Coordinates of C-alpha atoms in Angstrom, one line a residue:
E1 CA 160.3 91.7 71.9
V2 CA 159.8 90.1 68.9
A3 CA 161.2 92.5 66.6
G4 CA 164.5 92.6 68.3
D5 CA 165.2 89.0 67.8
I6 CA 164.8 88.7 64.1
A7 CA 167.0 90.4 61.7
D8 CA 165.5 89.2 58.4
K9 CA 162.6 91.1 57.5
Q10 CA 160.2 88.5 56.0
V11 CA 160.8 86.2 59.2
L12 CA 160.2 89.3 61.3
D13 CA 156.6 90.0 59.3
A14 CA 155.7 86.5 59.9
G15 CA 156.8 86.8 63.8
L16 CA 154.8 89.7 64.3
I17 CA 151.8 88.3 62.7
A18 CA 152.1 85.1 65.0
S19 CA 152.5 87.8 67.9
A20 CA 149.5 89.5 66.9
Q21 CA 147.4 86.4 66.7
A22 CA 148.5 85.3 70.4
V23 CA 147.2 88.5 71.6
E24 CA 143.8 88.0 69.4
H25 CA 143.6 84.4 71.0
Y26 CA 144.1 86.0 74.4
E27 CA 141.4 88.4 74.1
M28 CA 138.9 86.0 72.5
T29 CA 139.2 83.7 75.7
R30 CA 138.5 86.7 77.9
Y31 CA 135.6 87.6 75.9
G32 CA 134.2 84.0 75.9
T33 CA 134.7 84.1 79.8
L34 CA 133.0 87.5 80.2
I35 CA 130.0 86.1 77.8
A36 CA 129.3 83.3 79.7
W37 CA 129.4 85.1 83.3
A38 CA 127.5 87.9 81.6
K39 CA 124.7 85.0 80.8
Q40 CA 124.9 83.5 84.0
L41 CA 124.3 86.6 85.7
G42 CA 121.0 87.1 83.7
R43 CA 123.0 90.4 81.6
D44 CA 122.2 89.3 78.2
D45 CA 122.5 93.0 77.1
C46 CA 125.9 92.9 78.1
A47 CA 126.6 89.4 76.7
A48 CA 125.5 90.8 73.2
V49 CA 127.8 93.6 73.3
L50 CA 130.9 91.3 74.5
Q51 CA 129.9 89.0 71.6
K52 CA 130.2 91.8 69.0
N53 CA 133.7 92.3 70.5
L54 CA 134.4 88.6 70.3
D55 CA 133.3 88.4 66.5
E56 CA 135.5 91.2 65.9
E57 CA 138.5 89.6 67.5
K58 CA 137.7 86.5 65.5
A59 CA 137.5 88.3 62.1
T60 CA 140.9 89.9 62.9
D61 CA 142.6 86.7 63.7
K62 CA 140.9 85.2 60.6
K63 CA 142.5 88.3 58.5
L64 CA 145.9 87.6 60.1
T65 CA 145.7 83.8 59.5
E66 CA 145.0 84.7 55.7
M67 CA 147.9 87.2 55.3
A68 CA 150.2 84.9 57.0
E69 CA 149.2 81.7 54.9
R70 CA 148.9 83.7 51.7
K71 CA 152.1 85.3 51.3
V72 CA 153.9 86.0 54.6
N73 CA 154.9 82.8 55.6
L74 CA 155.9 81.8 52.2
K75 CA 158.4 84.5 52.0
A76 CA 159.6 83.8 55.2
A77 CA 160.3 80.3 54.5

């Protein structure tokens, strides 16, 4: 959806990163909820696996932020 709305390539890159981060944030909230439910049900084994996934999502979000702040947003401005 974003790709069709933006003609400038540098602005498009910033928009795509922002969209990717929106997805990451959605996934982080879902994993957080699932971890809480797993713990409440006494399924620490499941919670541990879900925590690994959550940690990966956070790492991806951090990388996207670094890319945006270091280079992409500056070019888009």
